Short mmCIF file of N, CA, C and O in Angstrom, two decimals:
data_model
loop_
_atom_site.label_atom_id
_atom_site.label_comp_id
_atom_site.label_asym_id
_atom_site.label_seq_id
_atom_site.Cartn_x
_atom_site.Cartn_y
_atom_site.Cartn_z
N MET A 4 138.75 25.25 -0.72
CA MET A 4 138.21 25.19 0.31
C MET A 4 137.38 25.69 0.71
O MET A 4 138.04 26.87 0.89
N HIS A 5 136.82 25.37 1.66
CA HIS A 5 135.73 26.32 2.50
C HIS A 5 136.32 26.14 4.31
O HIS A 5 136.58 25.15 4.48
N SER A 6 135.97 26.85 4.79
CA SER A 6 137.32 27.17 5.88
C SER A 6 135.55 27.17 7.41
O SER A 6 136.28 26.62 8.36
N SER A 7 134.62 27.47 7.21
CA SER A 7 133.85 27.72 8.01
C SER A 7 133.29 26.01 7.72
O SER A 7 133.02 25.67 7.22
N ALA A 8 132.46 25.74 9.20
CA ALA A 8 132.12 24.29 9.31
C ALA A 8 130.41 24.57 8.53
O ALA A 8 130.03 23.25 8.02
N THR A 9 129.86 25.57 8.92
CA THR A 9 128.61 25.65 7.90
C THR A 9 128.72 25.57 6.34
O THR A 9 128.30 24.55 5.84
N ALA A 10 129.31 25.80 5.71
CA ALA A 10 129.96 25.68 4.19
C ALA A 10 130.28 24.11 4.01
O ALA A 10 130.23 23.97 3.28
N ASN A 11 131.24 23.31 5.00
CA ASN A 11 131.58 22.71 4.80
C ASN A 11 130.05 21.75 5.10
O ASN A 11 130.44 20.44 4.26
N LYS A 12 129.46 21.35 5.69
CA LYS A 12 128.57 21.10 5.57
C LYS A 12 127.42 21.45 4.84
O LYS A 12 126.98 20.26 4.14
N SER A 13 127.30 22.37 4.26
CA SER A 13 126.49 22.22 3.42
C SER A 13 126.62 22.33 1.42
O SER A 13 126.22 21.57 0.75
N PHE A 14 128.44 21.68 1.71
CA PHE A 14 128.77 20.96 0.57
C PHE A 14 128.61 20.04 0.41
O PHE A 14 127.24 19.63 -1.31
N PRO A 15 128.12 18.84 0.74
CA PRO A 15 127.06 17.79 0.29
C PRO A 15 126.33 17.58 0.13
O PRO A 15 125.25 16.89 -0.48
N VAL A 16 125.22 18.37 1.27
CA VAL A 16 123.79 18.82 0.82
C VAL A 16 123.36 19.83 -0.81
O VAL A 16 122.52 18.89 -1.11
N LYS A 17 124.37 19.92 -0.62
CA LYS A 17 124.51 20.97 -2.41
C LYS A 17 124.58 19.93 -3.53
O LYS A 17 123.73 20.00 -4.38
N HIS A 18 125.22 19.03 -3.39
CA HIS A 18 125.89 18.20 -4.34
C HIS A 18 124.05 16.84 -4.29
O HIS A 18 123.74 16.71 -5.24
N PHE A 19 123.94 16.78 -3.28
CA PHE A 19 123.03 15.40 -2.76
C PHE A 19 121.60 16.54 -3.68
O PHE A 19 120.88 15.61 -4.23
N GLY A 20 121.36 17.49 -2.74
CA GLY A 20 120.40 18.26 -3.38
C GLY A 20 120.37 18.15 -5.24
O GLY A 20 119.05 17.82 -5.75
N TRP A 21 121.18 18.20 -5.57
CA TRP A 21 121.33 18.78 -7.32
C TRP A 21 121.10 17.38 -8.19
O TRP A 21 120.71 16.89 -9.07
N ILE A 22 121.71 16.21 -7.30
CA ILE A 22 121.22 14.74 -7.65
C ILE A 22 120.07 14.29 -7.89
O ILE A 22 119.61 14.10 -8.84
N VAL A 23 119.26 14.98 -6.78
CA VAL A 23 117.89 14.27 -6.11
C VAL A 23 117.26 15.64 -7.57
O VAL A 23 116.31 14.56 -8.09
N LEU A 24 117.70 16.47 -7.87
CA LEU A 24 116.78 17.02 -8.52
C LEU A 24 117.24 16.45 -10.46
O LEU A 24 116.40 16.65 -10.75
N ALA A 25 118.48 16.29 -10.08
CA ALA A 25 118.81 16.01 -12.18
C ALA A 25 117.84 14.48 -11.83
O ALA A 25 117.24 14.12 -13.14
N ALA A 26 117.99 13.76 -10.56
CA ALA A 26 117.20 12.42 -10.58
C ALA A 26 115.57 12.55 -11.32
O ALA A 26 114.99 12.29 -11.82
N GLY A 27 114.78 13.37 -10.66
CA GLY A 27 113.35 13.92 -10.76
C GLY A 27 113.33 14.23 -11.88
O GLY A 27 112.91 14.33 -12.54
N ALA A 28 114.31 15.70 -12.44
CA ALA A 28 113.99 15.78 -13.93
C ALA A 28 113.70 15.08 -14.86
O ALA A 28 112.96 14.77 -16.07
N PHE A 29 115.47 14.01 -15.01
CA PHE A 29 115.00 12.79 -15.56
C PHE A 29 114.19 11.72 -15.87
O PHE A 29 113.35 11.68 -16.78
N ASN A 30 112.82 11.75 -15.09
CA ASN A 30 111.92 11.00 -14.51
C ASN A 30 111.36 11.79 -15.35
O ASN A 30 110.01 11.15 -15.94
N LEU A 31 110.83 13.05 -15.08
CA LEU A 31 110.01 13.57 -15.80
C LEU A 31 110.21 13.27 -17.48
O LEU A 31 109.35 13.61 -17.67
N TYR A 32 111.48 14.03 -17.81
CA TYR A 32 111.34 13.15 -18.99
C TYR A 32 110.86 12.52 -19.49
O TYR A 32 109.99 12.25 -20.73
N ASP A 33 111.47 11.16 -18.72
CA ASP A 33 111.12 10.19 -19.48
C ASP A 33 109.87 9.57 -19.15
O ASP A 33 109.29 9.03 -20.34
N GLY A 34 109.21 10.15 -18.75
CA GLY A 34 107.73 9.69 -18.26
C GLY A 34 106.91 10.50 -19.28
O GLY A 34 105.78 10.35 -19.89
N THR A 35 107.46 12.08 -19.48
CA THR A 35 106.37 12.80 -20.92
C THR A 35 106.35 12.29 -22.47
O THR A 35 106.16 12.32 -22.81
N ILE A 36 108.40 12.55 -22.50
CA ILE A 36 108.68 12.13 -23.43
C ILE A 36 108.51 10.56 -24.18
O ILE A 36 107.70 10.74 -25.40
N GLN A 37 108.85 9.80 -23.25
CA GLN A 37 109.45 8.58 -23.81
C GLN A 37 107.96 7.64 -24.01
O GLN A 37 107.71 7.14 -24.43
N HIS A 38 107.57 8.13 -21.98
CA HIS A 38 106.00 7.01 -22.12
C HIS A 38 105.01 7.71 -23.20
O HIS A 38 104.10 6.70 -23.43
N LYS A 39 104.85 9.10 -22.79
CA LYS A 39 103.48 9.49 -23.28
C LYS A 39 103.34 9.94 -24.81
O LYS A 39 102.28 9.85 -25.52
N ILE A 40 104.45 10.78 -25.18
CA ILE A 40 104.42 11.23 -26.58
C ILE A 40 104.87 10.06 -27.87
O ILE A 40 104.11 9.85 -28.55
N LEU A 41 106.50 9.69 -27.09
CA LEU A 41 106.67 8.71 -27.89
C LEU A 41 106.77 7.52 -28.07
O LEU A 41 106.27 6.18 -28.84
N ARG A 42 106.09 7.07 -26.64
CA ARG A 42 105.24 5.47 -26.70
C ARG A 42 106.25 4.65 -26.48
O ARG A 42 105.90 3.44 -27.50
N LEU A 43 107.88 4.53 -26.28
CA LEU A 43 108.50 4.10 -26.40
C LEU A 43 108.52 2.28 -25.69
O LEU A 43 109.18 1.64 -25.91
N HIS A 44 108.07 2.94 -24.46
CA HIS A 44 107.81 2.04 -23.15
C HIS A 44 106.56 2.44 -22.06
O HIS A 44 106.98 3.65 -22.06
N GLN A 45 106.53 1.61 -21.31
CA GLN A 45 105.83 2.27 -20.31
C GLN A 45 106.08 1.41 -19.03
O GLN A 45 107.03 1.32 -19.13
N VAL A 46 105.70 2.33 -17.84
CA VAL A 46 105.75 2.31 -16.74
C VAL A 46 105.30 0.92 -16.24
O VAL A 46 106.41 0.29 -15.94
N ARG A 47 104.73 0.39 -16.49
CA ARG A 47 104.11 -0.83 -16.32
C ARG A 47 103.93 -1.82 -17.58
O ARG A 47 102.71 -1.49 -17.93
N GLU A 48 104.34 -2.07 -18.36
CA GLU A 48 104.02 -2.93 -19.75
C GLU A 48 102.64 -3.83 -19.66
O GLU A 48 102.83 -4.57 -18.51
N GLY A 49 102.55 -4.51 -20.67
CA GLY A 49 101.18 -4.73 -20.23
C GLY A 49 100.10 -4.77 -19.24
O GLY A 49 98.80 -5.50 -19.62
N ALA A 50 99.93 -3.37 -18.84
CA ALA A 50 98.56 -3.22 -17.56
C ALA A 50 97.52 -2.58 -18.55
O ALA A 50 97.88 -1.56 -19.90
N ALA A 51 96.58 -2.89 -18.51
CA ALA A 51 95.03 -2.83 -18.92
C ALA A 51 94.82 -1.39 -19.11
O ALA A 51 94.45 -0.46 -20.29
N ASN A 52 95.63 -0.64 -18.10
CA ASN A 52 95.00 1.07 -18.12
C ASN A 52 96.69 1.57 -17.24
O ASN A 52 96.92 1.60 -16.16
N ASP A 53 97.46 2.34 -18.02
CA ASP A 53 98.36 3.13 -18.11
C ASP A 53 98.29 4.00 -17.00
O ASP A 53 99.41 4.63 -16.18
N THR A 54 97.25 4.89 -16.99
CA THR A 54 97.12 6.18 -16.39
C THR A 54 97.77 5.91 -14.79
O THR A 54 98.60 7.16 -14.48
N PRO A 55 97.22 5.28 -14.16
CA PRO A 55 97.30 5.35 -12.71
C PRO A 55 99.19 5.58 -12.28
O PRO A 55 99.81 5.64 -11.56
N TYR A 56 99.35 4.30 -13.04
CA TYR A 56 101.19 3.81 -12.81
C TYR A 56 101.59 5.28 -13.66
O TYR A 56 102.44 5.97 -12.91
N ASP A 57 101.19 5.79 -14.63
CA ASP A 57 102.12 7.27 -15.19
C ASP A 57 101.47 8.41 -14.45
O ASP A 57 102.78 9.27 -14.06
N VAL A 58 100.73 8.86 -13.46
CA VAL A 58 100.42 9.59 -12.75
C VAL A 58 101.09 9.70 -11.37
O VAL A 58 102.10 10.29 -11.22
N VAL A 59 101.23 8.02 -10.69
CA VAL A 59 102.37 8.13 -9.95
C VAL A 59 103.81 8.38 -9.98
O VAL A 59 104.37 8.91 -9.33
N PHE A 60 104.10 7.62 -11.52
CA PHE A 60 105.84 7.83 -11.56
C PHE A 60 105.90 9.48 -11.77
O PHE A 60 107.42 9.83 -11.60
N LEU A 61 105.34 9.89 -12.42
CA LEU A 61 105.34 11.58 -12.90
C LEU A 61 104.91 12.53 -11.55
O LEU A 61 106.09 13.10 -10.94
N THR A 62 104.35 12.25 -10.81
CA THR A 62 104.18 12.96 -9.65
C THR A 62 105.38 12.58 -8.99
O THR A 62 106.30 13.62 -7.98
N THR A 63 106.00 11.11 -8.69
CA THR A 63 107.18 10.64 -7.75
C THR A 63 108.75 11.96 -8.81
O THR A 63 109.19 12.41 -7.40
N ALA A 64 108.74 11.87 -9.39
CA ALA A 64 109.38 12.49 -10.22
C ALA A 64 109.13 14.29 -9.70
O ALA A 64 110.26 14.88 -9.46
N ALA A 65 108.07 14.53 -9.71
CA ALA A 65 108.21 16.14 -9.92
C ALA A 65 108.27 16.14 -8.11
O ALA A 65 109.20 17.21 -7.90
N VAL A 66 108.08 15.74 -7.63
CA VAL A 66 108.27 15.65 -6.34
C VAL A 66 109.89 15.65 -5.48
O VAL A 66 110.63 16.62 -4.98
N LEU A 67 110.41 15.02 -6.37
CA LEU A 67 112.04 14.53 -6.13
C LEU A 67 113.11 15.65 -6.61
O LEU A 67 113.34 16.38 -6.13
N ALA A 68 112.16 16.22 -7.65
CA ALA A 68 112.82 17.17 -8.60
C ALA A 68 112.67 18.67 -8.01
O ALA A 68 113.70 19.38 -7.32
N ALA A 69 111.49 18.47 -6.88
CA ALA A 69 111.13 19.96 -6.13
C ALA A 69 112.03 19.37 -4.44
O ALA A 69 112.62 20.76 -4.51
N ILE A 70 112.32 18.78 -4.20
CA ILE A 70 113.27 18.33 -3.23
C ILE A 70 114.43 19.06 -3.42
O ILE A 70 115.23 19.25 -2.92
N GLY A 71 115.05 18.21 -4.72
CA GLY A 71 116.37 18.50 -4.45
C GLY A 71 116.39 19.89 -5.21
O GLY A 71 117.71 20.58 -4.59
N GLY A 72 115.47 20.37 -6.12
CA GLY A 72 115.96 21.53 -6.14
C GLY A 72 115.83 22.69 -5.22
O GLY A 72 116.71 23.56 -4.30
N ALA A 73 114.91 22.03 -3.64
CA ALA A 73 114.43 23.27 -2.28
C ALA A 73 116.11 22.35 -1.47
O ALA A 73 116.99 23.46 -1.24
N LEU A 74 116.47 21.37 -1.69
CA LEU A 74 118.27 21.23 -0.91
C LEU A 74 119.28 22.11 -1.62
O LEU A 74 120.20 22.44 -0.93
N ALA A 75 119.34 22.32 -2.42
CA ALA A 75 120.34 23.26 -3.26
C ALA A 75 120.01 24.34 -3.23
O ALA A 75 121.10 25.37 -2.60
N ILE A 76 118.61 24.75 -3.30
CA ILE A 76 118.79 26.40 -2.62
C ILE A 76 118.98 26.56 -1.78
O ILE A 76 120.05 27.71 -1.41
N ALA A 77 118.49 25.85 -0.68
CA ALA A 77 118.72 26.27 0.79
C ALA A 77 120.52 25.83 1.03
O ALA A 77 121.31 26.88 1.96
N ALA A 78 121.13 24.84 0.50
CA ALA A 78 122.77 24.76 0.74
C ALA A 78 123.09 25.87 0.55
O ALA A 78 124.19 26.78 0.72
N ARG A 79 122.69 26.73 -0.65
CA ARG A 79 123.81 27.61 -1.66
C ARG A 79 123.40 29.14 -0.19
O ARG A 79 124.17 29.98 -0.88
N ARG A 80 121.98 29.32 -0.36
CA ARG A 80 121.32 30.20 0.63
C ARG A 80 122.34 29.93 2.23
O ARG A 80 123.22 31.05 2.79
N SER A 81 122.63 29.20 2.80
CA SER A 81 123.59 28.91 3.59
C SER A 81 124.74 28.96 3.03
O SER A 81 126.02 29.98 4.41
N GLU A 82 125.77 28.80 2.49
CA GLU A 82 127.09 29.06 1.81
C GLU A 82 127.21 31.03 1.43
O GLU A 82 128.09 31.17 2.36
N LEU A 83 125.99 31.03 1.27
CA LEU A 83 126.41 32.85 0.98
C LEU A 83 125.93 33.27 2.41
O LEU A 83 126.93 34.50 2.76
N SER A 84 125.48 33.15 3.11
CA SER A 84 124.69 33.54 4.76
C SER A 84 126.54 33.29 5.88
O SER A 84 126.71 34.11 6.12
N ALA A 85 127.00 32.01 5.25
CA ALA A 85 128.63 31.98 5.97
C ALA A 85 129.35 32.69 5.50
O ALA A 85 130.13 33.67 6.60
N ARG A 86 128.99 32.85 4.00
CA ARG A 86 130.04 33.84 3.44
C ARG A 86 130.59 35.60 4.36
O ARG A 86 131.17 35.93 4.36
N HIS A 87 128.80 35.78 4.07
CA HIS A 87 129.05 37.28 4.57
C HIS A 87 128.96 37.48 6.17
O HIS A 87 129.84 38.29 6.15
N ARG A 88 129.07 36.48 6.68
CA ARG A 88 129.07 36.65 8.18
C ARG A 88 130.34 36.63 8.51
O ARG A 88 131.12 37.26 9.26
N ARG A 89 131.47 36.05 7.71
CA ARG A 89 132.63 36.01 7.83
C ARG A 89 133.42 37.68 6.88
O ARG A 89 134.52 37.56 7.95
N SER A 90 132.97 38.12 6.34
CA SER A 90 133.19 39.04 5.84
C SER A 90 132.95 40.54 6.50
O SER A 90 132.64 40.47 7.64
#
């Protein structure tokens, strides 16, 4: 258990960051491998042009992954900083 208030606040942020990062990473995989390479399914079935949907889908996935990674890194740095201040 963390004893400092800062570490306790960063605990859920760190996990939320990892969840958002994982969601973004999965959608990047889904959009590139399953949509484009394997053509298993599309973002919008039956659309005359898949490209706009794919661009928005992949951009959103990349932004989610980046935000999640930034949250996880910031929470980790906060934990390390709090740990350093205690010692």
